[in-house]
XYZ file of C-alpha atoms in Angstrom:
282
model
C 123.729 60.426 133.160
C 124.111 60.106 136.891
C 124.660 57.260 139.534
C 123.876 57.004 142.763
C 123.458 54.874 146.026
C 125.594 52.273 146.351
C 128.887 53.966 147.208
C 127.857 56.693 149.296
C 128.043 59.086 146.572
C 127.077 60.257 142.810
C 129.014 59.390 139.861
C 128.226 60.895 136.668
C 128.840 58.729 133.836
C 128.356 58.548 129.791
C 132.052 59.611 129.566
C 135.152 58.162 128.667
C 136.707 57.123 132.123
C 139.970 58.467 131.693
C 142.117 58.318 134.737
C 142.692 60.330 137.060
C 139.190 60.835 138.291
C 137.885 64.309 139.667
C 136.348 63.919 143.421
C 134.438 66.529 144.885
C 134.527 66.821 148.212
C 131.547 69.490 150.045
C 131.063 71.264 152.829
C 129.913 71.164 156.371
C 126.633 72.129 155.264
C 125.777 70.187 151.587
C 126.611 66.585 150.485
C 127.237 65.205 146.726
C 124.025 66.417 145.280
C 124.938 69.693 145.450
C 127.351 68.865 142.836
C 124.703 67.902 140.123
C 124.722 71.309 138.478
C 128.236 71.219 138.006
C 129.005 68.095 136.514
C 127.345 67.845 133.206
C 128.970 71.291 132.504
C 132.580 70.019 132.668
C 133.364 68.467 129.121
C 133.122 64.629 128.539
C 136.642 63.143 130.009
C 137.543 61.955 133.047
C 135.467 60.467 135.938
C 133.625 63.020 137.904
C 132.268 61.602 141.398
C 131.230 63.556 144.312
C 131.054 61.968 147.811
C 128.760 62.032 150.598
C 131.178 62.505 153.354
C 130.567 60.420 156.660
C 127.640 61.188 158.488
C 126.061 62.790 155.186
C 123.624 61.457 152.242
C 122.821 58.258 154.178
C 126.453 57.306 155.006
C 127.721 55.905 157.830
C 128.875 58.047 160.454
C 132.855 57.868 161.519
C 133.189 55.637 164.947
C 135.068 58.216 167.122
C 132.997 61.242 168.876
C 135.496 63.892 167.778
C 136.942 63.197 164.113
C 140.405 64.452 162.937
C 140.944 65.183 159.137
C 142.898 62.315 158.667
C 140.253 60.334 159.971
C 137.925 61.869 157.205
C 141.053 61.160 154.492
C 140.993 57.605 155.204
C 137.117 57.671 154.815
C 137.298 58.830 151.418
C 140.912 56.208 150.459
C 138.039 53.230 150.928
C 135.306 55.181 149.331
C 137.867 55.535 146.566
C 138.895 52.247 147.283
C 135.325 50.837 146.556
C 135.191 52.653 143.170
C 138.597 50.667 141.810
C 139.717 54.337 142.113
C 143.601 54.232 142.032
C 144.767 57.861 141.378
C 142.451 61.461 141.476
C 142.374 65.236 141.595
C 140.697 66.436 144.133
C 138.366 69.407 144.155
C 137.150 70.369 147.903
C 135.140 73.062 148.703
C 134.845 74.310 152.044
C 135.077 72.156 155.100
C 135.934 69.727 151.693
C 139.155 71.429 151.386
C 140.632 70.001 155.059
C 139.591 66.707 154.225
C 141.101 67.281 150.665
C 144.169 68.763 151.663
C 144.883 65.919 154.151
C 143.881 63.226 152.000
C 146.746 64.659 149.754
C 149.034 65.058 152.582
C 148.541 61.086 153.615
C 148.076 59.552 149.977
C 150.506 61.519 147.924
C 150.800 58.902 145.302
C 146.598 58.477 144.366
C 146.658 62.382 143.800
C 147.253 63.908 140.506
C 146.386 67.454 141.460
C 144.594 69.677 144.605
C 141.947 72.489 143.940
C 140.978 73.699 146.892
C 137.720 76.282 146.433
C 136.353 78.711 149.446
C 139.221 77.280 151.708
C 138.523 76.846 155.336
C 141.331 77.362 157.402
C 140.034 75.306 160.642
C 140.863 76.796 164.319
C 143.455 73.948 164.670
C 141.897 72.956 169.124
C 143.142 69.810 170.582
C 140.436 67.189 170.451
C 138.745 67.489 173.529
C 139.539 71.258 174.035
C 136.847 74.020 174.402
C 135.030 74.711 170.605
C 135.444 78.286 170.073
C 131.915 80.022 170.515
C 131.372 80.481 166.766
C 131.724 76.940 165.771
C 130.175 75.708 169.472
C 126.932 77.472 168.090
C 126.223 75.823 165.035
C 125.747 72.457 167.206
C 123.412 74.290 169.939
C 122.065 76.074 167.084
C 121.197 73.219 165.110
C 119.701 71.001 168.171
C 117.688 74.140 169.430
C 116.423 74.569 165.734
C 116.443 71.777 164.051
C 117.428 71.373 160.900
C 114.900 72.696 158.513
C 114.987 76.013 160.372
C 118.579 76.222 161.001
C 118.870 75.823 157.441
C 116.459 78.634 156.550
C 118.405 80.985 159.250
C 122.278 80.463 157.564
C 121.633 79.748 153.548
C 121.421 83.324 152.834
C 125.080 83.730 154.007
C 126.229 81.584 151.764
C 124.696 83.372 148.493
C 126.302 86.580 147.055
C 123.124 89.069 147.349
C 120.675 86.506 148.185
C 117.763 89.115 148.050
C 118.083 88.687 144.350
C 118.579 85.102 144.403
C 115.953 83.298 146.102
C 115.620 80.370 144.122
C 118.945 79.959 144.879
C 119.207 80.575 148.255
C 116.094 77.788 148.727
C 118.266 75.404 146.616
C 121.177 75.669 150.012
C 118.294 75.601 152.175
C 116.993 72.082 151.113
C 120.163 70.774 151.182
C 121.532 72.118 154.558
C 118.206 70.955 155.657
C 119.162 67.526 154.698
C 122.047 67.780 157.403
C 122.048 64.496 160.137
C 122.656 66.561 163.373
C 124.921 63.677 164.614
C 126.939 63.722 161.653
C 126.893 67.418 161.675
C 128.544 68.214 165.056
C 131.298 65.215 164.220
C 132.333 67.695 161.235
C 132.023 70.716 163.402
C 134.711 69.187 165.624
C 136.582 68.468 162.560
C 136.409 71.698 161.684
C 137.729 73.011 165.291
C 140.281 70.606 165.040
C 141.281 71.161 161.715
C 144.246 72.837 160.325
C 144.389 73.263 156.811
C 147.485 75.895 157.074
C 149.760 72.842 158.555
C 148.066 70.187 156.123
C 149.150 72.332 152.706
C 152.704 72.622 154.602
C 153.156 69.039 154.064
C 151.096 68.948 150.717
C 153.682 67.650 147.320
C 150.984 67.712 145.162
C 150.003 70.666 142.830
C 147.871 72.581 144.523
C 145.529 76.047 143.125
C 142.786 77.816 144.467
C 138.881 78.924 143.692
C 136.999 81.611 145.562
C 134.108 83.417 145.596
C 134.779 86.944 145.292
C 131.541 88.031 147.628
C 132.305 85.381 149.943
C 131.634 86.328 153.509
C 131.719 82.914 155.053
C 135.282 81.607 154.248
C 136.432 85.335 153.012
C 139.516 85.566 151.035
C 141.679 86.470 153.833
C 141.288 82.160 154.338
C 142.625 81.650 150.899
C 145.742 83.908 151.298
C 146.400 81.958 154.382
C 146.575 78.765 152.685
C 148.442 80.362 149.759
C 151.321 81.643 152.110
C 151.343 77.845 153.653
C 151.657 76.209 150.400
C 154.427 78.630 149.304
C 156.408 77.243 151.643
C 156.818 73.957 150.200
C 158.546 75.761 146.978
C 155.157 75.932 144.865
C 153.691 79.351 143.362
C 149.627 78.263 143.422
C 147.251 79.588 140.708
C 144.220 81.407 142.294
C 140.891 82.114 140.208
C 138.148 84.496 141.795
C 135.011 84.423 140.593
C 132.927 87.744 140.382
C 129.205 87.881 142.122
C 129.523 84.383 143.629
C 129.463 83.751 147.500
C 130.541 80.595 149.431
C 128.599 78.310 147.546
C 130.410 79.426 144.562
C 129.814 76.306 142.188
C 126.063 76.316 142.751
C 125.529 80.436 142.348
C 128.159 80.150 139.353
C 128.330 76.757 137.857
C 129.569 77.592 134.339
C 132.218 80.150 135.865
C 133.515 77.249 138.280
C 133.405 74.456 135.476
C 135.418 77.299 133.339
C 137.571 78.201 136.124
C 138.338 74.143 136.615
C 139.221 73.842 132.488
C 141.992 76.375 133.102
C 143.487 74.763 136.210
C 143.291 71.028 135.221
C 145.271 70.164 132.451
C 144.858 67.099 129.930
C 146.843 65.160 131.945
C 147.541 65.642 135.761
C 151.068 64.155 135.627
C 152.215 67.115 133.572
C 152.049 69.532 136.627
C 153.120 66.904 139.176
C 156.335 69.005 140.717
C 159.511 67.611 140.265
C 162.256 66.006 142.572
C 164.178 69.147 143.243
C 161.115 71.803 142.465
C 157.675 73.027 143.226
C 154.692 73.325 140.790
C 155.355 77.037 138.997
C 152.094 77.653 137.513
């Protein structure tokens, strides 16, 4: 059974409420509904909430024109905060896995673990800076547009063969089309700013990775990025791809990413926590 409203996000309940609690986190182009596939797949156990980051889903936008990660992190420690929500394991997806990996990075202690699906590595510009073109267009894109078209012109990207999918492919569509353009372009800067590479450098929490094999939006070139960056800090990262899935990976294959979850979470989180004088060996 789910709830919603309140807190700016969806919390699926009827379990047992066994700490820590999974968060997912989306992407620059979703918010927590897109996670209501997922949840009732993953067996009855711990918490499972998804947020609606800010400026998504109704929520307040942040205050500042040009957000940094860490201003997204401390977003989600009151939204967390709100929900008597001490300790989690994090599962971001996307533009989900900058905010994730810096929430980590500033709260060590309230995360148990970090899964980190269709990683986007961010083009790490000074606030203020020029927007590379790429990520410049999906704001003029978007206010040329408007959202309900904008959304029908990049969905199909984010499907594996979306000619055979278009159920699917509507499905991203009415969500993207959901997007706040205001809110939108604050997590486009994000995104310029962002630098998920330096984040997972400074990341002590056990960290793994989920991709969509036929991902052409975040490819896996992303993911080995982050890998390499998380190496450094002594830990050897699990990575799971999943076969005929695209960037939205846990709506085109929900049962493969609840499955793929299973085998990185353990029962409990503290078990893979890495020790005083060692990384997380996995």
């Amino acid at each position: 059974m789910e709830r919603q409203g309140r807190k700016a996000g969806i919390e699926w309940i009827g379990r047992d409420g066994r700490d820590p609690a999974i968060v997912f986190l989306h992407g620059i182009g979703s918010n927590a509904a897109s996670f209501r596939d997922l949840m009732p797949r993953i067996p009855e156990g711990p918490r499972l909430i998804a947020w609606n980051a800010p400026g998504y889903g109704g929520s307040e936008r942040l205050a500042v024109d040009w957000p940094t990660d860490r201003d997204y992190a401390d977003a989600l420690a009151r939204f967390l905060d709100a929900l008597d929500c001490d300790r989690v394991i994090i599962v971001g997806h996307s533009l989900g896995t900058l905010m994730g990996s810096a929430f980590a990075r500033a709260y060590p202690d309230r995360v148990g673990q970090l899964i980190l699906a269709a990683s986007a590595c961010g083009y790490a510009v000074a606030p203020g800076d020029d927007l590379p073109p790429k990520v410049a267009a999906r704001i003029t894109d978007l206010r040329a547009l408007g959202p309900t078209e904008f959304a029908r012109t990049r969905a199909p990207r984010l499907i594996f063969d979306p000619e055979a999918n278009p159920a699917l492919v509507a499905r991203v569509e009415a969500g993207m089309a959901q997007v706040d353009p205001e809110g939108y372009a604050q997590a486009v800067r994000m995104l310029a700013g962002g630098d998920l590479e330096a984040n997972l450098r400074g990341v002590t929490v056990p960290c793994d990775f989920i991709l969509g094999a036929g991902d052409i939006v975040t490819p896996p070139d992303q993911t080995e990025r982050a890998m390499r960056a998380l190496a450094t800090t002594g830990q050897t990262p699990r990575r799971i791809d999943i076969a005929g899935a695209g960037h939205a990976v846990y709506l085109q294959k929900p049962q493969d990413f609840a499955q793929a979850l299973l085998r990185l979470i353990p029962s409990h989180a503290d078990a893979r926590m890495p020790s005083p004088t060692g990384g997380h060996h996995g």
